[in-house]
Coordinates of C-alpha atoms and ligand atoms in Angstrom, one line a residue:
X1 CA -47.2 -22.0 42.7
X2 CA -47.3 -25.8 42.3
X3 CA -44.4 -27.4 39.8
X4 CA -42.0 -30.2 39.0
X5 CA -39.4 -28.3 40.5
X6 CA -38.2 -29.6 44.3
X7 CA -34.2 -28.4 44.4
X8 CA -32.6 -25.5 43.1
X9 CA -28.7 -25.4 42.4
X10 CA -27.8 -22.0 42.1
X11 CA -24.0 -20.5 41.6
X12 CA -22.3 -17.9 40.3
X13 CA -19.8 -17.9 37.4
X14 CA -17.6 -15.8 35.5
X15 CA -16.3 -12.7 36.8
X16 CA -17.3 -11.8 40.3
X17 CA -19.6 -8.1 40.3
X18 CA -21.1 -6.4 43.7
X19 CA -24.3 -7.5 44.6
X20 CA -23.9 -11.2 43.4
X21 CA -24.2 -12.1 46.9
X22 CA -27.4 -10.1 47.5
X23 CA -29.1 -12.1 44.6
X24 CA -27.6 -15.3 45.8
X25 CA -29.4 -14.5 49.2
X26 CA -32.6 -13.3 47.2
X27 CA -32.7 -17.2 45.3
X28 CA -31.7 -19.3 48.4
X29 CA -34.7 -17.4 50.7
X30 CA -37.1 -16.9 47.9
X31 CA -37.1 -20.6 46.7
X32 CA -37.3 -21.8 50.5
X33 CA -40.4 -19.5 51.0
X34 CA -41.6 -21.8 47.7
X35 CA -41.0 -24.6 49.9
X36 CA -38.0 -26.2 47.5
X37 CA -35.1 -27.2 48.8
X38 CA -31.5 -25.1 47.7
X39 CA -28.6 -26.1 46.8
X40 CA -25.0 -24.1 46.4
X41 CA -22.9 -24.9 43.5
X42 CA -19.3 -23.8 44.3
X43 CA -17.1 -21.9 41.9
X44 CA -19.5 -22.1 38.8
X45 CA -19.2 -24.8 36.2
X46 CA -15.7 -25.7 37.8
X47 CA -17.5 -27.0 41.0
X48 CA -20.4 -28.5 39.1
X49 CA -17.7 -31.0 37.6
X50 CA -15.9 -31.7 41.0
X51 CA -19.4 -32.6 42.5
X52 CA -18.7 -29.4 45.1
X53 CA -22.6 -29.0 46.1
X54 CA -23.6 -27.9 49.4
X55 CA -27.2 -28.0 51.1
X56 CA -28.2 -23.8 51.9
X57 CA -30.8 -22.8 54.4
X58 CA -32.4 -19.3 55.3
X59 CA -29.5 -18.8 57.8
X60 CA -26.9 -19.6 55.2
X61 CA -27.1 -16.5 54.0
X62 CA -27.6 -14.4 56.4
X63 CA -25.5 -11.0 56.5
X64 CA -24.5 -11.3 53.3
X65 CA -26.5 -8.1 51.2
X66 CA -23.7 -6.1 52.0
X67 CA -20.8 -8.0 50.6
X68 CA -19.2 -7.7 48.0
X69 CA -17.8 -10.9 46.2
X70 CA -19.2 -14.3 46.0
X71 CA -19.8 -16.5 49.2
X72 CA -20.1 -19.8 46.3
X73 CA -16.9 -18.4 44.8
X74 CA -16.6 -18.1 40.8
X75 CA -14.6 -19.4 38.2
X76 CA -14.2 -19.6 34.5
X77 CA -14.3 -23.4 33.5
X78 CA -12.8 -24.6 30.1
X79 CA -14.1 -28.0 30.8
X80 CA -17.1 -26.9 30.9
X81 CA -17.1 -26.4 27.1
X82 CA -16.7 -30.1 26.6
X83 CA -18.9 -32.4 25.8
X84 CA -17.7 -34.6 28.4
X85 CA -17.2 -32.1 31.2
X86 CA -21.2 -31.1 31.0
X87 CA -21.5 -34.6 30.9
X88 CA -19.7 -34.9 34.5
X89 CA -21.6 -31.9 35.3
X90 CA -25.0 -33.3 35.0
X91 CA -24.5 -36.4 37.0
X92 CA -23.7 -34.4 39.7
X93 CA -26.4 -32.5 39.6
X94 CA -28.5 -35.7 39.1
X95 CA -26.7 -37.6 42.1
X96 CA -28.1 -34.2 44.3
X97 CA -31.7 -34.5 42.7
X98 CA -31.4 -30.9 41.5
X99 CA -33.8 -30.6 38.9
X100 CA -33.6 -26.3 38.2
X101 CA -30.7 -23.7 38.0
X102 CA -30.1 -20.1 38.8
X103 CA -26.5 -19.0 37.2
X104 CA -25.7 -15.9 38.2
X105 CA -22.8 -14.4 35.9
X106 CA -22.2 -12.7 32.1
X107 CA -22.2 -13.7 28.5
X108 CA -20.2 -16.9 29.4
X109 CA -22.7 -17.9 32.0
X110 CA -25.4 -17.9 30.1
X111 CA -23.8 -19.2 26.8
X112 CA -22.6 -22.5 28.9
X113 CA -26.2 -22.9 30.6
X114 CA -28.3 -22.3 27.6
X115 CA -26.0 -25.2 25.8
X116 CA -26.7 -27.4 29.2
X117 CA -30.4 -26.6 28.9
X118 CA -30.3 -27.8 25.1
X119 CA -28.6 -31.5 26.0
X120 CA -29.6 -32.1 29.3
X121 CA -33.1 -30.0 29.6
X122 CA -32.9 -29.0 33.0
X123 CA -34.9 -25.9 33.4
X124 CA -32.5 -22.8 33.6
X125 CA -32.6 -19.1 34.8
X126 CA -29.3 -17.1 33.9
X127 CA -29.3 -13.6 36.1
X128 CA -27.0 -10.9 34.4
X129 CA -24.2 -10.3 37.3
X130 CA -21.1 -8.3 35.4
X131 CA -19.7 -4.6 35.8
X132 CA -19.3 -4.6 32.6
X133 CA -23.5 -3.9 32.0
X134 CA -22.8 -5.6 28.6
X135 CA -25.8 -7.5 28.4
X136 CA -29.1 -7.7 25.5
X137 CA -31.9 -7.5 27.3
X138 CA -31.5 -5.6 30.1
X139 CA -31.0 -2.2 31.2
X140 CA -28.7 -3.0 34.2
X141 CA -26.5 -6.1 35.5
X142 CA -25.8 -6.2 39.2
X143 CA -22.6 -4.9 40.1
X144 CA -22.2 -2.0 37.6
X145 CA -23.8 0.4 39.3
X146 CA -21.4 -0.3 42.5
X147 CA -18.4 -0.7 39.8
X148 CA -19.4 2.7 38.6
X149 CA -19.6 4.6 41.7
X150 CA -16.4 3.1 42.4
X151 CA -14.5 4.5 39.6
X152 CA -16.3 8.2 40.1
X153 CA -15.1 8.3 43.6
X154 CA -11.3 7.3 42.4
X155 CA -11.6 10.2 39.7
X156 CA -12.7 12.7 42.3
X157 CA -9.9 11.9 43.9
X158 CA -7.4 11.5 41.5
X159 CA -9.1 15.0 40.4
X160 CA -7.8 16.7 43.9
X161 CA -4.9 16.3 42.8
X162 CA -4.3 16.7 39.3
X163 CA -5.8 20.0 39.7
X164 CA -2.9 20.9 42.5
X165 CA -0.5 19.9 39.8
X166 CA -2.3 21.5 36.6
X167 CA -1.4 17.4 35.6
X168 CA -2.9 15.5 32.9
X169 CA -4.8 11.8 33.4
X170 CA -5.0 9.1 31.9
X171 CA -7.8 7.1 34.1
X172 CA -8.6 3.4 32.7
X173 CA -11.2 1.9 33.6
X174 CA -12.7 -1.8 33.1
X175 CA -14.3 -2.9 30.0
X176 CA -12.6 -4.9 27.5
X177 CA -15.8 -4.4 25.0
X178 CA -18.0 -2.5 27.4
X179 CA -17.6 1.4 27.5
X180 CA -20.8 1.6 29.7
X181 CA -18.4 2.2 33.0
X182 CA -16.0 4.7 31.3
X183 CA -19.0 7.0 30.2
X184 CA -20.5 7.3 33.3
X185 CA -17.9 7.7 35.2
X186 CA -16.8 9.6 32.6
X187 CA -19.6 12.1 32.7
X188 CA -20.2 12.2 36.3
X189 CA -16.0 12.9 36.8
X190 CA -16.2 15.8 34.4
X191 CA -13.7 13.6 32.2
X192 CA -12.5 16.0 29.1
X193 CA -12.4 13.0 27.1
X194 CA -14.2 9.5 27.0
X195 CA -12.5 6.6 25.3
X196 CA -14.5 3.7 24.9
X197 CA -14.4 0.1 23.0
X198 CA -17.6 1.1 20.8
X199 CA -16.0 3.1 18.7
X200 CA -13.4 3.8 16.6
X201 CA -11.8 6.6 18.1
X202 CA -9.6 9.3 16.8
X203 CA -6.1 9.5 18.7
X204 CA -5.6 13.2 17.3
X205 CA -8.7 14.6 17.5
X206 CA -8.2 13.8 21.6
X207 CA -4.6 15.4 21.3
X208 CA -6.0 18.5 19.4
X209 CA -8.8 18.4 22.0
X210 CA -5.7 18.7 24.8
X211 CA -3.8 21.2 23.0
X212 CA -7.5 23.6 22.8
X213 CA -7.3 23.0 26.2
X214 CA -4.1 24.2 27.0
X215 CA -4.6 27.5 25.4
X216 CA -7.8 28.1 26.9
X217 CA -6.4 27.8 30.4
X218 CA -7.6 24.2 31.5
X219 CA -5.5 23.7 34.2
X220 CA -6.0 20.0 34.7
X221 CA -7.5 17.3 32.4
X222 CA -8.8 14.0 33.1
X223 CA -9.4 11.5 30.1
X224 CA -11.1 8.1 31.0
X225 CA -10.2 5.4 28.3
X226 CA -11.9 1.8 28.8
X227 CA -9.5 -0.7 28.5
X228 CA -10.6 -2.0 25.5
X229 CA -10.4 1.2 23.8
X230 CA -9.2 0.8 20.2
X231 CA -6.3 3.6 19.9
X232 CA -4.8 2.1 23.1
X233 CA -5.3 2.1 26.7
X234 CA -3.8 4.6 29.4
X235 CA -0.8 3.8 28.6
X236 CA -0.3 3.6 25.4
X237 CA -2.1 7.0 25.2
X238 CA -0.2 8.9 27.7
X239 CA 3.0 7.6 25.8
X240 CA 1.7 8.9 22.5
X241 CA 0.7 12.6 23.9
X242 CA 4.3 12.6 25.8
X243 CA 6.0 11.7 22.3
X244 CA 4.1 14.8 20.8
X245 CA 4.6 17.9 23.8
X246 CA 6.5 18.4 26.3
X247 CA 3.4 20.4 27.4
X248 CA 1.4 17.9 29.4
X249 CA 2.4 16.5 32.9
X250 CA 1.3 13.3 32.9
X251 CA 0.2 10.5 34.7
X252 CA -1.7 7.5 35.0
X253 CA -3.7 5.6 36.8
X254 CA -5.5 2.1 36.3
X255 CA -8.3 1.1 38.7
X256 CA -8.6 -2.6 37.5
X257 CA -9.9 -5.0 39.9
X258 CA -10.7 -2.5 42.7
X259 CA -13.8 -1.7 40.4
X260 CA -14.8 -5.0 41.1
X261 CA -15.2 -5.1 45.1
X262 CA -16.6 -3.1 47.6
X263 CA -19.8 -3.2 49.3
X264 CA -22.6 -3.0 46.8
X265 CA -24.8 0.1 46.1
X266 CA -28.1 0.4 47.3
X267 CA -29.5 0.0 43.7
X268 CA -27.5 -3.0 43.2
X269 CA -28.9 -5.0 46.1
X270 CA -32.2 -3.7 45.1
X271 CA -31.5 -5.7 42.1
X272 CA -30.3 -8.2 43.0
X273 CA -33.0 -8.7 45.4
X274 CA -35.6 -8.8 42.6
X275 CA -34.0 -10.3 40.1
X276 CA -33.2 -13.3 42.4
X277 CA -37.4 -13.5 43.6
X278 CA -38.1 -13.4 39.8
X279 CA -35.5 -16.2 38.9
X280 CA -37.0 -18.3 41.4
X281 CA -41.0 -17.7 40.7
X282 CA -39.8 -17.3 36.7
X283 CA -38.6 -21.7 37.4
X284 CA -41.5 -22.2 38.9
X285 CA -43.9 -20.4 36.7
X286 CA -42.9 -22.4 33.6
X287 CA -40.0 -20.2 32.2
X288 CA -36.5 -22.8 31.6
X289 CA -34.3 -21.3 29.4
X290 CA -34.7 -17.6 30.1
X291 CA -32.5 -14.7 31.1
X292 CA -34.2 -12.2 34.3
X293 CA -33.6 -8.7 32.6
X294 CA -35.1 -5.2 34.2
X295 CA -36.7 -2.9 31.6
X296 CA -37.4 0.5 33.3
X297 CA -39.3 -0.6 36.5
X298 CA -40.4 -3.8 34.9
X299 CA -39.0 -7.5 35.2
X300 CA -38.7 -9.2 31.8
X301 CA -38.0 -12.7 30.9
X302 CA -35.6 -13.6 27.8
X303 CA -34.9 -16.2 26.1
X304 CA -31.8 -17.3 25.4
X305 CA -32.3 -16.6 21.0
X306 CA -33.0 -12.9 22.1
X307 CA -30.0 -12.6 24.1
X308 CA -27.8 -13.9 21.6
X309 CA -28.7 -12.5 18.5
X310 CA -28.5 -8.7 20.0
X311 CA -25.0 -10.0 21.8
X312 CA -24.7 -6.2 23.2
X313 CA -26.7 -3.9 25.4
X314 CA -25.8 -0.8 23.0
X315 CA -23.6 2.3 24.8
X316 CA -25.3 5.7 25.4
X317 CA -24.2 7.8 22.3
X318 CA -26.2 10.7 24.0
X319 CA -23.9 10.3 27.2
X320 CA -20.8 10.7 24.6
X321 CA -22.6 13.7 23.0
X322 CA -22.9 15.8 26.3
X323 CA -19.8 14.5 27.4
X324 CA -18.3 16.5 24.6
X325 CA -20.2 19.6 25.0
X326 CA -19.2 19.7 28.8
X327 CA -15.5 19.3 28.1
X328 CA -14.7 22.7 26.3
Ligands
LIG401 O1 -16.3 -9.0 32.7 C1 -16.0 -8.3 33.8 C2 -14.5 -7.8 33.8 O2 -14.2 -7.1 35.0 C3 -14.1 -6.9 32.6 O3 -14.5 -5.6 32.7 C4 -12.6 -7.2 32.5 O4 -12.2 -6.9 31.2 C5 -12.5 -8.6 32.9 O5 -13.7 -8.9 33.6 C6 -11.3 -8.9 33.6 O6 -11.3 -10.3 33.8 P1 -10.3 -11.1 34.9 O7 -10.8 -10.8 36.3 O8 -10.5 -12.5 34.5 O9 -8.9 -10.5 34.6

C-alpha cells in the first residue's frame, strides 16, 4: 500500500459515544503498521484551530479498548463553521505536515470535514461514533450498542421496583431525532409503550393503552419516550396522565448522559476496531471524502453525497410493530 499519504491527524468530535477510544486505538496502530506517522488532534475542530496537535505512537494508546470516553477529548466548534476558522484550521494542519484525516464523530463531524475536504482537499475519512445510530449508510455507529445496553440494564432495574410498587414509568431515554435507542431498549425492557422522534405519536391512544392495562391487571408499566418524542418527553407525559387519573402511581426517570459512558460492549470495540483498520487502508487505498459504514458483515465506503441526501439511517417500524403486540 504505497501512497501520498505520510501523517494522519485523527480526532474525535461531537458528542462523545463508547468505543471511540477503541477506534482511535484501531487508526493510530493500524496507520503505524502502514508505516505513516500519527498525529492526535485534541478536542475536534476546537483544537484543530488552537494548533493542539500531539505526535501518537503504538504505546500511546495502549489500554485504552476498554474505555469509555475520548482520550483526544471532543468538542462542538462554532468556529469551525467559518470560513476563517477552517482557514486557521488548515495551517495548522499544514505547519504539522498532516496531509489525511480520520474524524471520528456524528452528522456534525462529517458535515464540517466534508466542507474542509471541498476548500482545502485534504483527503478525509469520517467514522460514524454517536449513540444516537442516526447515521445513512450504515447499520451501526460505535457507541450505540454500549448506550443501548446501558439503558436496558437501568429499565431492569427501575423494573424491580416498579413492579414492588404496581408504579407507572416514564423512562427517557437519549435521542433528540433518533428513536433507535428507545426501541431497543424498549423491546428488550418489555416497555408497554415506545415513544419515539419518528413519528407522530398519539398522546391518547398511550393513555387508553394505560387504562386497558389497568383493567386487565398490569400491575406495573414501563413506557420509554426518546427525548425528542413529539407529544413530550417523560415529563411532560407523566404530567398529562396524572392530570387525567388519579389511577397511576407515577414516576420518572431520565438516564441522560449516563447512556453515554461506561465501558464499551464487546460489539462496539469490535467496531471500532474495524472500522478504524478500514479508515486507515480506505486513505491509503485512494478513498478522500468517504464515510466507513458496516453493511451486515461487510465494510462499505460512502461518500459524503450518499450520506447527506438519505440524512437518516431509518428506525425499525417492525421493532414498533412487535413492540405493540408484546405490550397487551
Ligand atoms: O448525539 C448524541 C446525543 O447524546 C443525543 O442523543 C443527545 O440528544 C445529545 O447528544 C446531547 O448532547 P449534549 O451532550 O451536548 O447535551
Amino acid at each position: 500500500m504505497e501512497n501520498s499519504i505520510h501523517k494522519i491527524g485523527v480526532f474525535t468530535s461531537g458528542g462523545d459515544s463508547p468505543g471511540m477510544n477503541a477506534a482511535i486505538r484501531a487508526v493510530v496502530r493500524s496507520a503505524i503498521f502502514y508505516k505513516k506517522e500519527v498525529f492526535g488532534i485534541m478536542k475536534g475542530y476546537e483544537g484543530m484551530i488552537e494548533g493542539e496537535i500531539v505526535k501518537l505512537g503504538a504505546r500511546s494508546v495502549s489500554n485504552i479498548i476498554q474505555r469509555g470516553g475520548t482520550i483526544l477529548k471532543t468538542a462542538r466548534c462554532e468556529e469551525f463553521r467559518t470560513p476563517e476558522g477552517r482557514e486557521i484550521a488548515f495551517k495548522n494542519l499544514k505547519k504539522e505536515g498532516i496531509d489525511a484525516l480520520v474524524g471520528i464523530g456524528g452528522n456534525g463531524t462529517f458535515t464540517g470535514l466534508h466542507k474542509f475536504y471541498e476548500e482545502f482537499k485534504i483527503p478525509s475519512i469520517c467514522i460514524p461514533g454517536t449513540i444516537d445510530n442516526d447515521l445513512a449508510g450504515t447499520d451501526y455507529s460505535i457507541g450505540y450498542d454500549t448506550a443501548t445496553n446501558t439503558a436496558v440494564d437501568a429499565i431492569d432495574k427501575i423494573r424491580d421496583t416498579a413492579l414492588s410498587h404496581s408504579r407507572l414509568f416514564f423512562i427517557e431515554v437519549m435521542g433528540r431525532h433518533s428513536g433507535y435507542i428507545a426501541i431497543n431498549s424498549g423491546v428488550a425492557g418489555g416497555a408497554v409503550a415506545i415513544i419515539v422522534p419518528e413519528e407522530e405519536g398519539d398522546f391518547e391512544k398511550l393513555y387508553d393503552q394505560l387504562i386497558a392495562g389497568s383493567k386487565t391487571n398490569k400491575k406495573s408499566n414501563l413506557v420509554v419516550v426518546a427525548e425528542g418524542s413529539k407529544i413530550g418527553g417523560a415529563n411532560e407525559l407523566a404530567r398529562r396522565v396524572e392530570e387525567r387519573s388519579k389511577y397511576f402511581d407515577i414516576k420518572v426517570t431520565i438516564l441522560g448522559h449516563l447512556q453515554r459512558g461506561g465501558s464499551p460492549t464487546y460489539f462496539d470495540r469490535v467496531l471500532a476496531s474495524k472500522m478504524g483498520v478500514a479508515a486507515v487502508e480506505g486513505l491509503l487505498n485512494g478513498q478522500k471524502n468517504a464515510m466507513v459504514g458496516v453493511r451486515g458483515r461487510e465494510i462499505v465506503y460512502n461518500d459524503f453525497e450518499v450520506i447527506n441526501s438519505s440524512q437518516h439511517n431509518e428506525i425499525d417500524s417492525e421493532s414498533l410493530r412487535i413492540a405493540k403486540i408484546l405490550s397487551i
